[in-house]
JSON list of C-alpha atoms in Angstrom, two decimals:
[
{"chain": "N", "resi": 1, "resn": "VAL", "atom": "CA", "xyz": [-35.48, 9.21, 18.21]},
{"chain": "N", "resi": 2, "resn": "PHE", "atom": "CA", "xyz": [-32.75, 6.88, 19.43]},
{"chain": "N", "resi": 3, "resn": "ASP", "atom": "CA", "xyz": [-34.29, 4.07, 17.48]},
{"chain": "N", "resi": 4, "resn": "THR", "atom": "CA", "xyz": [-34.22, 6.09, 14.25]},
{"chain": "N", "resi": 5, "resn": "ALA", "atom": "CA", "xyz": [-30.63, 7.18, 14.82]},
{"chain": "N", "resi": 6, "resn": "TRP", "atom": "CA", "xyz": [-29.58, 3.65, 15.61]},
{"chain": "N", "resi": 7, "resn": "ARG", "atom": "CA", "xyz": [-31.21, 2.29, 12.47]},
{"chain": "N", "resi": 8, "resn": "GLU", "atom": "CA", "xyz": [-29.67, 5.04, 10.38]},
{"chain": "N", "resi": 9, "resn": "ALA", "atom": "CA", "xyz": [-26.26, 4.14, 11.79]},
{"chain": "N", "resi": 10, "resn": "LEU", "atom": "CA", "xyz": [-26.81, 0.50, 10.88]},
{"chain": "N", "resi": 11, "resn": "ARG", "atom": "CA", "xyz": [-27.79, 1.45, 7.34]},
{"chain": "N", "resi": 12, "resn": "ALA", "atom": "CA", "xyz": [-24.65, 3.57, 7.07]},
{"chain": "N", "resi": 13, "resn": "GLN", "atom": "CA", "xyz": [-22.64, 0.59, 8.25]},
{"chain": "N", "resi": 14, "resn": "ARG", "atom": "CA", "xyz": [-24.32, -1.53, 5.60]},
{"chain": "N", "resi": 15, "resn": "ARG", "atom": "CA", "xyz": [-23.43, 1.00, 2.89]},
{"chain": "N", "resi": 16, "resn": "THR", "atom": "CA", "xyz": [-19.83, 1.00, 4.08]},
{"chain": "N", "resi": 17, "resn": "PHE", "atom": "CA", "xyz": [-19.66, -2.75, 3.68]},
{"chain": "N", "resi": 18, "resn": "THR", "atom": "CA", "xyz": [-21.07, -2.39, 0.17]},
{"chain": "N", "resi": 19, "resn": "HIS", "atom": "CA", "xyz": [-18.34, 0.11, -0.67]},
{"chain": "N", "resi": 20, "resn": "LEU", "atom": "CA", "xyz": [-15.68, -2.11, 0.86]},
{"chain": "N", "resi": 21, "resn": "MET", "atom": "CA", "xyz": [-16.81, -5.01, -1.28]},
{"chain": "N", "resi": 22, "resn": "ARG", "atom": "CA", "xyz": [-17.09, -2.90, -4.43]},
{"chain": "N", "resi": 23, "resn": "ASP", "atom": "CA", "xyz": [-13.54, -1.64, -3.88]},
{"chain": "N", "resi": 24, "resn": "GLY", "atom": "CA", "xyz": [-12.35, -5.19, -3.38]},
{"chain": "N", "resi": 25, "resn": "VAL", "atom": "CA", "xyz": [-11.35, -4.67, 0.25]},
{"chain": "N", "resi": 26, "resn": "ILE", "atom": "CA", "xyz": [-13.47, -7.53, 1.50]},
{"chain": "N", "resi": 27, "resn": "THR", "atom": "CA", "xyz": [-14.53, -10.70, -0.27]},
{"chain": "N", "resi": 28, "resn": "ASP", "atom": "CA", "xyz": [-18.10, -11.57, -1.25]},
{"chain": "N", "resi": 29, "resn": "ASP", "atom": "CA", "xyz": [-18.28, -14.13, 1.55]},
{"chain": "N", "resi": 30, "resn": "THR", "atom": "CA", "xyz": [-17.14, -11.65, 4.17]},
{"chain": "N", "resi": 31, "resn": "PHE", "atom": "CA", "xyz": [-19.59, -9.10, 2.81]},
{"chain": "N", "resi": 32, "resn": "ALA", "atom": "CA", "xyz": [-22.47, -11.55, 3.03]},
{"chain": "N", "resi": 33, "resn": "GLN", "atom": "CA", "xyz": [-21.57, -12.42, 6.62]},
{"chain": "N", "resi": 34, "resn": "LEU", "atom": "CA", "xyz": [-21.20, -8.81, 7.78]},
{"chain": "N", "resi": 35, "resn": "VAL", "atom": "CA", "xyz": [-24.34, -7.60, 6.05]},
{"chain": "N", "resi": 36, "resn": "GLY", "atom": "CA", "xyz": [-26.21, -10.57, 7.46]},
{"chain": "N", "resi": 37, "resn": "GLU", "atom": "CA", "xyz": [-25.27, -9.48, 10.95]},
{"chain": "N", "resi": 38, "resn": "VAL", "atom": "CA", "xyz": [-26.36, -5.90, 10.28]},
{"chain": "N", "resi": 39, "resn": "ASP", "atom": "CA", "xyz": [-29.68, -7.03, 8.80]},
{"chain": "N", "resi": 40, "resn": "LEU", "atom": "CA", "xyz": [-30.26, -9.21, 11.82]},
{"chain": "N", "resi": 41, "resn": "ALA", "atom": "CA", "xyz": [-29.66, -6.21, 14.08]},
{"chain": "N", "resi": 42, "resn": "LEU", "atom": "CA", "xyz": [-32.04, -4.10, 11.97]},
{"chain": "N", "resi": 43, "resn": "GLU", "atom": "CA", "xyz": [-34.83, -6.55, 12.67]},
{"chain": "N", "resi": 44, "resn": "GLU", "atom": "CA", "xyz": [-34.28, -6.37, 16.40]},
{"chain": "N", "resi": 45, "resn": "PRO", "atom": "CA", "xyz": [-36.10, -3.74, 18.45]},
{"chain": "N", "resi": 46, "resn": "TYR", "atom": "CA", "xyz": [-33.81, -0.99, 19.77]},
{"chain": "N", "resi": 47, "resn": "THR", "atom": "CA", "xyz": [-32.36, -1.42, 23.24]},
{"chain": "N", "resi": 48, "resn": "LEU", "atom": "CA", "xyz": [-29.47, 0.31, 24.99]},
{"chain": "N", "resi": 49, "resn": "LYS", "atom": "CA", "xyz": [-27.41, -2.83, 24.70]},
{"chain": "N", "resi": 50, "resn": "THR", "atom": "CA", "xyz": [-27.60, -2.88, 20.91]},
{"chain": "N", "resi": 51, "resn": "SER", "atom": "CA", "xyz": [-26.75, 0.78, 20.56]},
{"chain": "N", "resi": 52, "resn": "PHE", "atom": "CA", "xyz": [-23.05, 0.17, 20.09]},
{"chain": "N", "resi": 53, "resn": "ALA", "atom": "CA", "xyz": [-22.12, -1.01, 16.66]},
{"chain": "N", "resi": 54, "resn": "ARG", "atom": "CA", "xyz": [-19.77, -3.64, 18.00]},
{"chain": "N", "resi": 55, "resn": "SER", "atom": "CA", "xyz": [-22.58, -5.40, 19.84]},
{"chain": "N", "resi": 56, "resn": "THR", "atom": "CA", "xyz": [-23.76, -6.65, 16.48]},
{"chain": "N", "resi": 57, "resn": "PHE", "atom": "CA", "xyz": [-20.73, -8.92, 16.43]},
{"chain": "N", "resi": 58, "resn": "GLN", "atom": "CA", "xyz": [-21.38, -11.65, 18.93]},
{"chain": "N", "resi": 59, "resn": "SER", "atom": "CA", "xyz": [-17.95, -13.21, 18.74]},
{"chain": "N", "resi": 60, "resn": "PRO", "atom": "CA", "xyz": [-15.81, -12.39, 21.81]},
{"chain": "N", "resi": 61, "resn": "VAL", "atom": "CA", "xyz": [-12.55, -10.49, 21.51]},
{"chain": "N", "resi": 62, "resn": "SER", "atom": "CA", "xyz": [-9.84, -13.10, 21.07]},
{"chain": "N", "resi": 63, "resn": "SER", "atom": "CA", "xyz": [-6.66, -11.28, 20.18]},
{"chain": "N", "resi": 64, "resn": "LEU", "atom": "CA", "xyz": [-4.90, -7.99, 20.71]},
{"chain": "N", "resi": 65, "resn": "MET", "atom": "CA", "xyz": [-3.35, -6.48, 17.61]},
{"chain": "N", "resi": 66, "resn": "THR", "atom": "CA", "xyz": [-0.63, -3.90, 18.02]},
{"chain": "N", "resi": 67, "resn": "VAL", "atom": "CA", "xyz": [-0.50, -2.08, 14.72]},
{"chain": "N", "resi": 68, "resn": "ILE", "atom": "CA", "xyz": [2.05, 0.55, 13.78]},
{"chain": "N", "resi": 69, "resn": "ILE", "atom": "CA", "xyz": [1.09, 2.69, 10.82]},
{"chain": "N", "resi": 70, "resn": "GLN", "atom": "CA", "xyz": [2.01, 6.04, 9.31]},
{"chain": "N", "resi": 71, "resn": "GLU", "atom": "CA", "xyz": [0.39, 9.13, 10.69]},
{"chain": "N", "resi": 72, "resn": "ASN", "atom": "CA", "xyz": [-1.17, 9.99, 7.31]},
{"chain": "N", "resi": 73, "resn": "ASP", "atom": "CA", "xyz": [-3.07, 6.72, 7.22]},
{"chain": "N", "resi": 74, "resn": "ALA", "atom": "CA", "xyz": [-4.21, 6.72, 10.83]},
{"chain": "N", "resi": 75, "resn": "GLU", "atom": "CA", "xyz": [-7.37, 8.77, 10.44]},
{"chain": "N", "resi": 76, "resn": "ASN", "atom": "CA", "xyz": [-8.70, 6.59, 7.63]},
{"chain": "N", "resi": 77, "resn": "ALA", "atom": "CA", "xyz": [-7.74, 3.37, 9.33]},
{"chain": "N", "resi": 78, "resn": "VAL", "atom": "CA", "xyz": [-9.39, 4.34, 12.63]},
{"chain": "N", "resi": 79, "resn": "ASN", "atom": "CA", "xyz": [-12.57, 5.52, 10.91]},
{"chain": "N", "resi": 80, "resn": "MET", "atom": "CA", "xyz": [-12.87, 2.40, 8.78]},
{"chain": "N", "resi": 81, "resn": "LEU", "atom": "CA", "xyz": [-12.26, 0.01, 11.68]},
{"chain": "N", "resi": 82, "resn": "ASN", "atom": "CA", "xyz": [-14.75, 1.92, 13.84]},
{"chain": "N", "resi": 83, "resn": "LYS", "atom": "CA", "xyz": [-17.32, 1.49, 11.10]},
{"chain": "N", "resi": 84, "resn": "MET", "atom": "CA", "xyz": [-16.70, -2.24, 11.31]},
{"chain": "N", "resi": 85, "resn": "GLY", "atom": "CA", "xyz": [-17.58, -1.98, 14.99]},
{"chain": "N", "resi": 86, "resn": "ILE", "atom": "CA", "xyz": [-14.06, -2.50, 16.27]},
{"chain": "N", "resi": 87, "resn": "VAL", "atom": "CA", "xyz": [-12.83, -0.54, 19.24]},
{"chain": "N", "resi": 88, "resn": "ILE", "atom": "CA", "xyz": [-9.44, 1.07, 19.01]},
{"chain": "N", "resi": 89, "resn": "THR", "atom": "CA", "xyz": [-7.01, 2.84, 21.28]},
{"chain": "N", "resi": 90, "resn": "ARG", "atom": "CA", "xyz": [-4.64, 5.16, 19.51]},
{"chain": "N", "resi": 91, "resn": "LEU", "atom": "CA", "xyz": [-1.14, 5.96, 20.79]},
{"chain": "N", "resi": 92, "resn": "PRO", "atom": "CA", "xyz": [1.24, 8.50, 19.30]},
{"chain": "N", "resi": 93, "resn": "SER", "atom": "CA", "xyz": [4.67, 6.99, 18.71]},
{"chain": "N", "resi": 94, "resn": "ILE", "atom": "CA", "xyz": [7.96, 7.63, 16.95]},
{"chain": "N", "resi": 95, "resn": "GLY", "atom": "CA", "xyz": [9.68, 5.27, 14.55]},
{"chain": "N", "resi": 96, "resn": "GLY", "atom": "CA", "xyz": [13.22, 4.19, 15.23]},
{"chain": "N", "resi": 97, "resn": "LEU", "atom": "CA", "xyz": [14.72, 4.58, 11.76]},
{"chain": "N", "resi": 98, "resn": "LEU", "atom": "CA", "xyz": [13.51, 7.96, 10.55]},
{"chain": "N", "resi": 99, "resn": "LYS", "atom": "CA", "xyz": [12.55, 9.38, 13.96]},
{"chain": "N", "resi": 100, "resn": "LYS", "atom": "CA", "xyz": [9.28, 10.35, 12.36]},
{"chain": "N", "resi": 101, "resn": "LYS", "atom": "CA", "xyz": [5.96, 10.41, 14.12]},
{"chain": "N", "resi": 102, "resn": "ASN", "atom": "CA", "xyz": [3.75, 7.42, 13.54]},
{"chain": "N", "resi": 103, "resn": "VAL", "atom": "CA", "xyz": [0.74, 5.92, 15.24]},
{"chain": "N", "resi": 104, "resn": "THR", "atom": "CA", "xyz": [0.36, 2.75, 17.27]},
{"chain": "N", "resi": 105, "resn": "LEU", "atom": "CA", "xyz": [-3.11, 1.27, 17.45]},
{"chain": "N", "resi": 106, "resn": "LEU", "atom": "CA", "xyz": [-4.22, -1.21, 20.08]},
{"chain": "N", "resi": 107, "resn": "ILE", "atom": "CA", "xyz": [-7.09, -3.20, 18.64]},
{"chain": "N", "resi": 108, "resn": "GLY", "atom": "CA", "xyz": [-9.17, -5.84, 20.36]},
{"chain": "N", "resi": 109, "resn": "VAL", "atom": "CA", "xyz": [-10.26, -8.16, 17.58]},
{"chain": "N", "resi": 110, "resn": "PRO", "atom": "CA", "xyz": [-12.95, -10.86, 17.64]},
{"chain": "N", "resi": 111, "resn": "LYS", "atom": "CA", "xyz": [-11.92, -14.15, 16.03]},
{"chain": "N", "resi": 112, "resn": "ASN", "atom": "CA", "xyz": [-14.27, -13.82, 13.05]},
{"chain": "N", "resi": 113, "resn": "LEU", "atom": "CA", "xyz": [-12.98, -10.38, 12.09]},
{"chain": "N", "resi": 114, "resn": "GLU", "atom": "CA", "xyz": [-9.21, -10.95, 12.22]},
{"chain": "N", "resi": 115, "resn": "GLU", "atom": "CA", "xyz": [-8.96, -11.52, 8.48]},
{"chain": "N", "resi": 116, "resn": "ASN", "atom": "CA", "xyz": [-11.07, -8.42, 7.77]},
{"chain": "N", "resi": 117, "resn": "VAL", "atom": "CA", "xyz": [-8.84, -6.22, 9.90]},
{"chain": "N", "resi": 118, "resn": "TRP", "atom": "CA", "xyz": [-5.78, -7.39, 7.95]},
{"chain": "N", "resi": 119, "resn": "GLN", "atom": "CA", "xyz": [-7.51, -6.74, 4.65]},
{"chain": "N", "resi": 120, "resn": "THR", "atom": "CA", "xyz": [-8.76, -3.32, 5.70]},
{"chain": "N", "resi": 121, "resn": "LEU", "atom": "CA", "xyz": [-5.35, -2.18, 6.94]},
{"chain": "N", "resi": 122, "resn": "ASP", "atom": "CA", "xyz": [-3.73, -3.54, 3.81]},
{"chain": "N", "resi": 123, "resn": "ALA", "atom": "CA", "xyz": [-6.16, -1.59, 1.64]},
{"chain": "N", "resi": 124, "resn": "ILE", "atom": "CA", "xyz": [-5.94, 1.69, 3.52]},
{"chain": "N", "resi": 125, "resn": "CYS", "atom": "CA", "xyz": [-2.27, 1.97, 4.46]},
{"chain": "N", "resi": 126, "resn": "LYS", "atom": "CA", "xyz": [0.11, 2.93, 1.71]},
{"chain": "N", "resi": 127, "resn": "THR", "atom": "CA", "xyz": [3.77, 2.39, 1.06]},
{"chain": "N", "resi": 128, "resn": "ARG", "atom": "CA", "xyz": [5.60, 5.71, 0.74]},
{"chain": "N", "resi": 129, "resn": "VAL", "atom": "CA", "xyz": [9.04, 6.73, -0.41]},
{"chain": "N", "resi": 130, "resn": "VAL", "atom": "CA", "xyz": [10.74, 9.29, 1.78]},
{"chain": "N", "resi": 131, "resn": "HIS", "atom": "CA", "xyz": [14.09, 11.04, 1.62]},
{"chain": "N", "resi": 132, "resn": "LYS", "atom": "CA", "xyz": [16.63, 10.49, 4.34]},
{"chain": "N", "resi": 133, "resn": "GLY", "atom": "CA", "xyz": [19.41, 13.04, 4.26]},
{"chain": "N", "resi": 134, "resn": "ASP", "atom": "CA", "xyz": [20.18, 14.43, 0.80]},
{"chain": "N", "resi": 135, "resn": "THR", "atom": "CA", "xyz": [20.79, 11.34, -1.22]},
{"chain": "N", "resi": 136, "resn": "SER", "atom": "CA", "xyz": [19.21, 8.22, 0.13]},
{"chain": "N", "resi": 137, "resn": "GLN", "atom": "CA", "xyz": [15.61, 7.26, -0.47]},
{"chain": "N", "resi": 138, "resn": "ILE", "atom": "CA", "xyz": [13.82, 4.88, 1.80]},
{"chain": "N", "resi": 139, "resn": "GLU", "atom": "CA", "xyz": [10.57, 3.10, 1.20]},
{"chain": "N", "resi": 140, "resn": "ILE", "atom": "CA", "xyz": [8.47, 2.93, 4.33]},
{"chain": "N", "resi": 141, "resn": "GLY", "atom": "CA", "xyz": [6.10, 0.04, 4.62]},
{"chain": "N", "resi": 142, "resn": "CYS", "atom": "CA", "xyz": [2.39, 0.28, 5.11]},
{"chain": "N", "resi": 143, "resn": "ALA", "atom": "CA", "xyz": [1.81, -1.36, 8.47]},
{"chain": "N", "resi": 144, "resn": "THR", "atom": "CA", "xyz": [3.57, -3.43, 11.09]},
{"chain": "N", "resi": 145, "resn": "ILE", "atom": "CA", "xyz": [1.20, -5.78, 12.86]},
{"chain": "N", "resi": 146, "resn": "PHE", "atom": "CA", "xyz": [1.84, -7.80, 16.00]},
{"chain": "N", "resi": 147, "resn": "SER", "atom": "CA", "xyz": [-1.00, -10.07, 17.00]},
{"chain": "N", "resi": 148, "resn": "PHE", "atom": "CA", "xyz": [-1.20, -11.51, 20.50]},
{"chain": "N", "resi": 149, "resn": "ASP", "atom": "CA", "xyz": [-3.53, -14.18, 21.79]},
{"chain": "N", "resi": 150, "resn": "ILE", "atom": "CA", "xyz": [-5.42, -12.85, 24.76]},
{"chain": "N", "resi": 151, "resn": "GLU", "atom": "CA", "xyz": [-5.41, -14.86, 27.95]},
{"chain": "N", "resi": 152, "resn": "CYS", "atom": "CA", "xyz": [-8.38, -12.93, 29.19]},
{"chain": "N", "resi": 153, "resn": "TYR", "atom": "CA", "xyz": [-10.43, -9.92, 28.03]},
{"chain": "N", "resi": 154, "resn": "LYS", "atom": "CA", "xyz": [-12.58, -7.82, 30.31]},
{"chain": "N", "resi": 155, "resn": "GLU", "atom": "CA", "xyz": [-14.64, -4.68, 30.06]},
{"chain": "N", "resi": 156, "resn": "LEU", "atom": "CA", "xyz": [-15.51, -3.07, 33.37]},
{"chain": "K", "resi": 1, "resn": "MET", "atom": "CA", "xyz": [4.12, -17.56, 34.58]},
{"chain": "K", "resi": 2, "resn": "LYS", "atom": "CA", "xyz": [4.40, -13.82, 34.02]},
{"chain": "K", "resi": 3, "resn": "LYS", "atom": "CA", "xyz": [1.48, -11.96, 32.46]},
{"chain": "K", "resi": 4, "resn": "MET", "atom": "CA", "xyz": [1.14, -8.48, 31.06]},
{"chain": "K", "resi": 5, "resn": "ILE", "atom": "CA", "xyz": [-2.02, -6.53, 31.71]},
{"chain": "K", "resi": 6, "resn": "VAL", "atom": "CA", "xyz": [-2.88, -3.82, 29.20]},
{"chain": "K", "resi": 7, "resn": "ALA", "atom": "CA", "xyz": [-5.64, -1.66, 30.63]},
{"chain": "K", "resi": 8, "resn": "ILE", "atom": "CA", "xyz": [-7.31, 1.23, 28.83]},
{"chain": "K", "resi": 9, "resn": "LEU", "atom": "CA", "xyz": [-8.86, 3.66, 31.28]},
{"chain": "K", "resi": 10, "resn": "LYS", "atom": "CA", "xyz": [-10.36, 7.09, 31.46]},
{"chain": "K", "resi": 11, "resn": "ASP", "atom": "CA", "xyz": [-7.79, 9.84, 32.08]},
{"chain": "K", "resi": 12, "resn": "THR", "atom": "CA", "xyz": [-9.59, 10.82, 35.25]},
{"chain": "K", "resi": 13, "resn": "ASP", "atom": "CA", "xyz": [-9.22, 7.34, 36.75]},
{"chain": "K", "resi": 14, "resn": "THR", "atom": "CA", "xyz": [-5.65, 6.71, 35.68]},
{"chain": "K", "resi": 15, "resn": "ASN", "atom": "CA", "xyz": [-3.86, 8.41, 38.56]},
{"chain": "K", "resi": 16, "resn": "GLN", "atom": "CA", "xyz": [-5.76, 6.58, 41.20]},
{"chain": "K", "resi": 17, "resn": "VAL", "atom": "CA", "xyz": [-5.50, 3.20, 39.49]},
{"chain": "K", "resi": 18, "resn": "SER", "atom": "CA", "xyz": [-1.78, 3.45, 38.83]},
{"chain": "K", "resi": 19, "resn": "GLU", "atom": "CA", "xyz": [-1.10, 4.61, 42.39]},
{"chain": "K", "resi": 20, "resn": "ALA", "atom": "CA", "xyz": [-3.09, 1.69, 43.73]},
{"chain": "K", "resi": 21, "resn": "LEU", "atom": "CA", "xyz": [-1.23, -0.76, 41.49]},
{"chain": "K", "resi": 22, "resn": "VAL", "atom": "CA", "xyz": [2.15, 0.66, 42.48]},
{"chain": "K", "resi": 23, "resn": "LYS", "atom": "CA", "xyz": [1.14, 0.37, 46.13]},
{"chain": "K", "resi": 24, "resn": "MET", "atom": "CA", "xyz": [0.50, -3.34, 45.52]},
{"chain": "K", "resi": 25, "resn": "GLY", "atom": "CA", "xyz": [4.05, -3.60, 44.21]},
{"chain": "K", "resi": 26, "resn": "TYR", "atom": "CA", "xyz": [3.35, -3.90, 40.48]},
{"chain": "K", "resi": 27, "resn": "CYS", "atom": "CA", "xyz": [5.41, -1.91, 38.04]},
{"chain": "K", "resi": 28, "resn": "VAL", "atom": "CA", "xyz": [3.21, 0.24, 35.87]},
{"chain": "K", "resi": 29, "resn": "THR", "atom": "CA", "xyz": [3.89, 2.09, 32.63]},
{"chain": "K", "resi": 30, "resn": "ARG", "atom": "CA", "xyz": [1.47, 4.78, 31.56]},
{"chain": "K", "resi": 31, "resn": "ILE", "atom": "CA", "xyz": [0.93, 5.89, 27.97]},
{"chain": "K", "resi": 32, "resn": "ALA", "atom": "CA", "xyz": [-1.28, 8.79, 26.93]},
{"chain": "K", "resi": 33, "resn": "SER", "atom": "CA", "xyz": [-3.72, 7.68, 24.26]},
{"chain": "K", "resi": 34, "resn": "THR", "atom": "CA", "xyz": [-7.06, 8.50, 22.68]},
{"chain": "K", "resi": 35, "resn": "GLY", "atom": "CA", "xyz": [-10.03, 6.22, 22.33]},
{"chain": "K", "resi": 36, "resn": "GLY", "atom": "CA", "xyz": [-10.97, 5.54, 18.74]},
{"chain": "K", "resi": 37, "resn": "PHE", "atom": "CA", "xyz": [-14.69, 5.17, 19.11]},
{"chain": "K", "resi": 38, "resn": "LEU", "atom": "CA", "xyz": [-15.77, 8.23, 21.06]},
{"chain": "K", "resi": 39, "resn": "ARG", "atom": "CA", "xyz": [-12.47, 10.14, 21.06]},
{"chain": "K", "resi": 40, "resn": "GLN", "atom": "CA", "xyz": [-12.48, 10.72, 24.79]},
{"chain": "K", "resi": 41, "resn": "GLY", "atom": "CA", "xyz": [-9.35, 11.13, 26.88]},
{"chain": "K", "resi": 42, "resn": "ARG", "atom": "CA", "xyz": [-8.02, 7.69, 27.58]},
{"chain": "K", "resi": 43, "resn": "SER", "atom": "CA", "xyz": [-4.80, 6.37, 29.04]},
{"chain": "K", "resi": 44, "resn": "THR", "atom": "CA", "xyz": [-3.17, 3.02, 28.56]},
{"chain": "K", "resi": 45, "resn": "LEU", "atom": "CA", "xyz": [-1.50, 1.28, 31.48]},
{"chain": "K", "resi": 46, "resn": "MET", "atom": "CA", "xyz": [0.85, -1.64, 31.09]},
{"chain": "K", "resi": 47, "resn": "ALA", "atom": "CA", "xyz": [1.63, -3.73, 34.15]},
{"chain": "K", "resi": 48, "resn": "GLY", "atom": "CA", "xyz": [3.61, -6.93, 34.61]},
{"chain": "K", "resi": 49, "resn": "VAL", "atom": "CA", "xyz": [2.13, -9.36, 37.13]},
{"chain": "K", "resi": 50, "resn": "GLU", "atom": "CA", "xyz": [2.50, -12.98, 38.15]},
{"chain": "K", "resi": 51, "resn": "GLY", "atom": "CA", "xyz": [-0.15, -15.31, 36.78]},
{"chain": "K", "resi": 52, "resn": "GLU", "atom": "CA", "xyz": [-1.87, -15.98, 40.08]},
{"chain": "K", "resi": 53, "resn": "GLU", "atom": "CA", "xyz": [-2.11, -12.25, 40.79]},
{"chain": "K", "resi": 54, "resn": "VAL", "atom": "CA", "xyz": [-4.06, -11.32, 37.65]},
{"chain": "K", "resi": 55, "resn": "ASP", "atom": "CA", "xyz": [-7.49, -11.48, 39.29]},
{"chain": "K", "resi": 56, "resn": "GLN", "atom": "CA", "xyz": [-6.28, -9.43, 42.21]},
{"chain": "K", "resi": 57, "resn": "ALA", "atom": "CA", "xyz": [-4.82, -6.75, 39.92]},
{"chain": "K", "resi": 58, "resn": "ILE", "atom": "CA", "xyz": [-8.04, -6.57, 37.88]},
{"chain": "K", "resi": 59, "resn": "GLN", "atom": "CA", "xyz": [-9.96, -6.20, 41.12]},
{"chain": "K", "resi": 60, "resn": "VAL", "atom": "CA", "xyz": [-7.74, -3.26, 42.09]},
{"chain": "K", "resi": 61, "resn": "ILE", "atom": "CA", "xyz": [-8.44, -1.62, 38.71]},
{"chain": "K", "resi": 62, "resn": "ASN", "atom": "CA", "xyz": [-12.15, -2.23, 39.16]},
{"chain": "K", "resi": 63, "resn": "ASP", "atom": "CA", "xyz": [-12.18, -0.76, 42.66]},
{"chain": "K", "resi": 64, "resn": "ASN", "atom": "CA", "xyz": [-10.39, 2.40, 41.58]},
{"chain": "K", "resi": 65, "resn": "CYS", "atom": "CA", "xyz": [-12.44, 3.32, 38.51]},
{"chain": "K", "resi": 66, "resn": "LEU", "atom": "CA", "xyz": [-15.31, 5.68, 39.24]},
{"chain": "K", "resi": 67, "resn": "PRO", "atom": "CA", "xyz": [-18.70, 4.61, 37.91]},
{"chain": "K", "resi": 68, "resn": "THR", "atom": "CA", "xyz": [-19.73, 6.25, 34.63]},
{"chain": "K", "resi": 69, "resn": "VAL", "atom": "CA", "xyz": [-22.98, 8.16, 34.17]},
{"chain": "K", "resi": 70, "resn": "GLU", "atom": "CA", "xyz": [-23.94, 6.20, 31.06]},
{"chain": "K", "resi": 71, "resn": "PRO", "atom": "CA", "xyz": [-23.93, 2.48, 31.82]},
{"chain": "K", "resi": 72, "resn": "ILE", "atom": "CA", "xyz": [-23.02, 1.57, 28.23]},
{"chain": "K", "resi": 73, "resn": "ILE", "atom": "CA", "xyz": [-19.77, 3.54, 28.37]},
{"chain": "K", "resi": 74, "resn": "LYS", "atom": "CA", "xyz": [-17.20, 1.16, 29.75]},
{"chain": "K", "resi": 75, "resn": "ARG", "atom": "CA", "xyz": [-14.90, 2.25, 32.53]},
{"chain": "K", "resi": 76, "resn": "ALA", "atom": "CA", "xyz": [-12.01, 0.07, 31.49]},
{"chain": "K", "resi": 77, "resn": "THR", "atom": "CA", "xyz": [-10.93, -2.34, 28.79]},
{"chain": "K", "resi": 78, "resn": "ILE", "atom": "CA", "xyz": [-8.46, -4.96, 29.95]},
{"chain": "K", "resi": 79, "resn": "PHE", "atom": "CA", "xyz": [-6.31, -7.36, 27.94]},
{"chain": "K", "resi": 80, "resn": "VAL", "atom": "CA", "xyz": [-4.28, -10.02, 29.73]},
{"chain": "K", "resi": 81, "resn": "LEU", "atom": "CA", "xyz": [-1.37, -11.37, 27.66]},
{"chain": "K", "resi": 82, "resn": "ASN", "atom": "CA", "xyz": [1.03, -14.21, 28.24]},
{"chain": "K", "resi": 83, "resn": "VAL", "atom": "CA", "xyz": [4.64, -13.08, 28.52]},
{"chain": "K", "resi": 84, "resn": "GLU", "atom": "CA", "xyz": [7.03, -15.39, 26.73]},
{"chain": "K", "resi": 85, "resn": "HIS", "atom": "CA", "xyz": [10.11, -13.86, 28.25]},
{"chain": "K", "resi": 86, "resn": "PHE", "atom": "CA", "xyz": [10.58, -11.21, 30.91]},
{"chain": "K", "resi": 87, "resn": "GLU", "atom": "CA", "xyz": [13.78, -9.53, 31.97]},
{"chain": "K", "resi": 88, "resn": "GLN", "atom": "CA", "xyz": [14.66, -6.37, 33.79]},
{"chain": "K", "resi": 89, "resn": "LEU", "atom": "CA", "xyz": [18.12, -4.95, 33.13]}
]
């Protein structure tokens, strides 16, 4: 049963990549690489170790991205990044200018997926125009990303 | 060189870990958060430590996290970052 579920999850992941490529979120090269990794995992027999999607990406986590996005985009962004096998911690936060709620994501990113994370966030998060007071309109940007090199990454 | 440890822990372990870290003399900031992958209750701790004390601090975190039932569910995720500049006002 676990094996079937695991394989089904991998196929779903594969379909997501297909959609991402069709929508122009990721390039053909990236698509080929990601799908290659999924196909490789599909050939492997099921073990507990492979049961987490992120285990299909062998590359170690190399940087910590602190991403601040609008609340409306958070759900989509988290779901999409999870489908890519990336683990996220979500923090509620408040922006300084409009005092509006937003979301801060802490994302541990493997070297080979950094570019994909940028592209995904860029595709999902939208620029919005909001009203401040009665007269002024302000355009709020899609995402603020700080990327830190990690000295050391550990999972206990 | 100063380092910042960002540790993501289970809610249930957070109290004990942060108390242990404070006892060691590290300043700890706690942020409520949710895990993205399984949506369980998770907390984020930020602690500033000296470079040579990083291993010791990680050991303290390790010692104060209870074992999980499922071995594939991690007890803690830890990032160690270099701090370019540190100041307390």
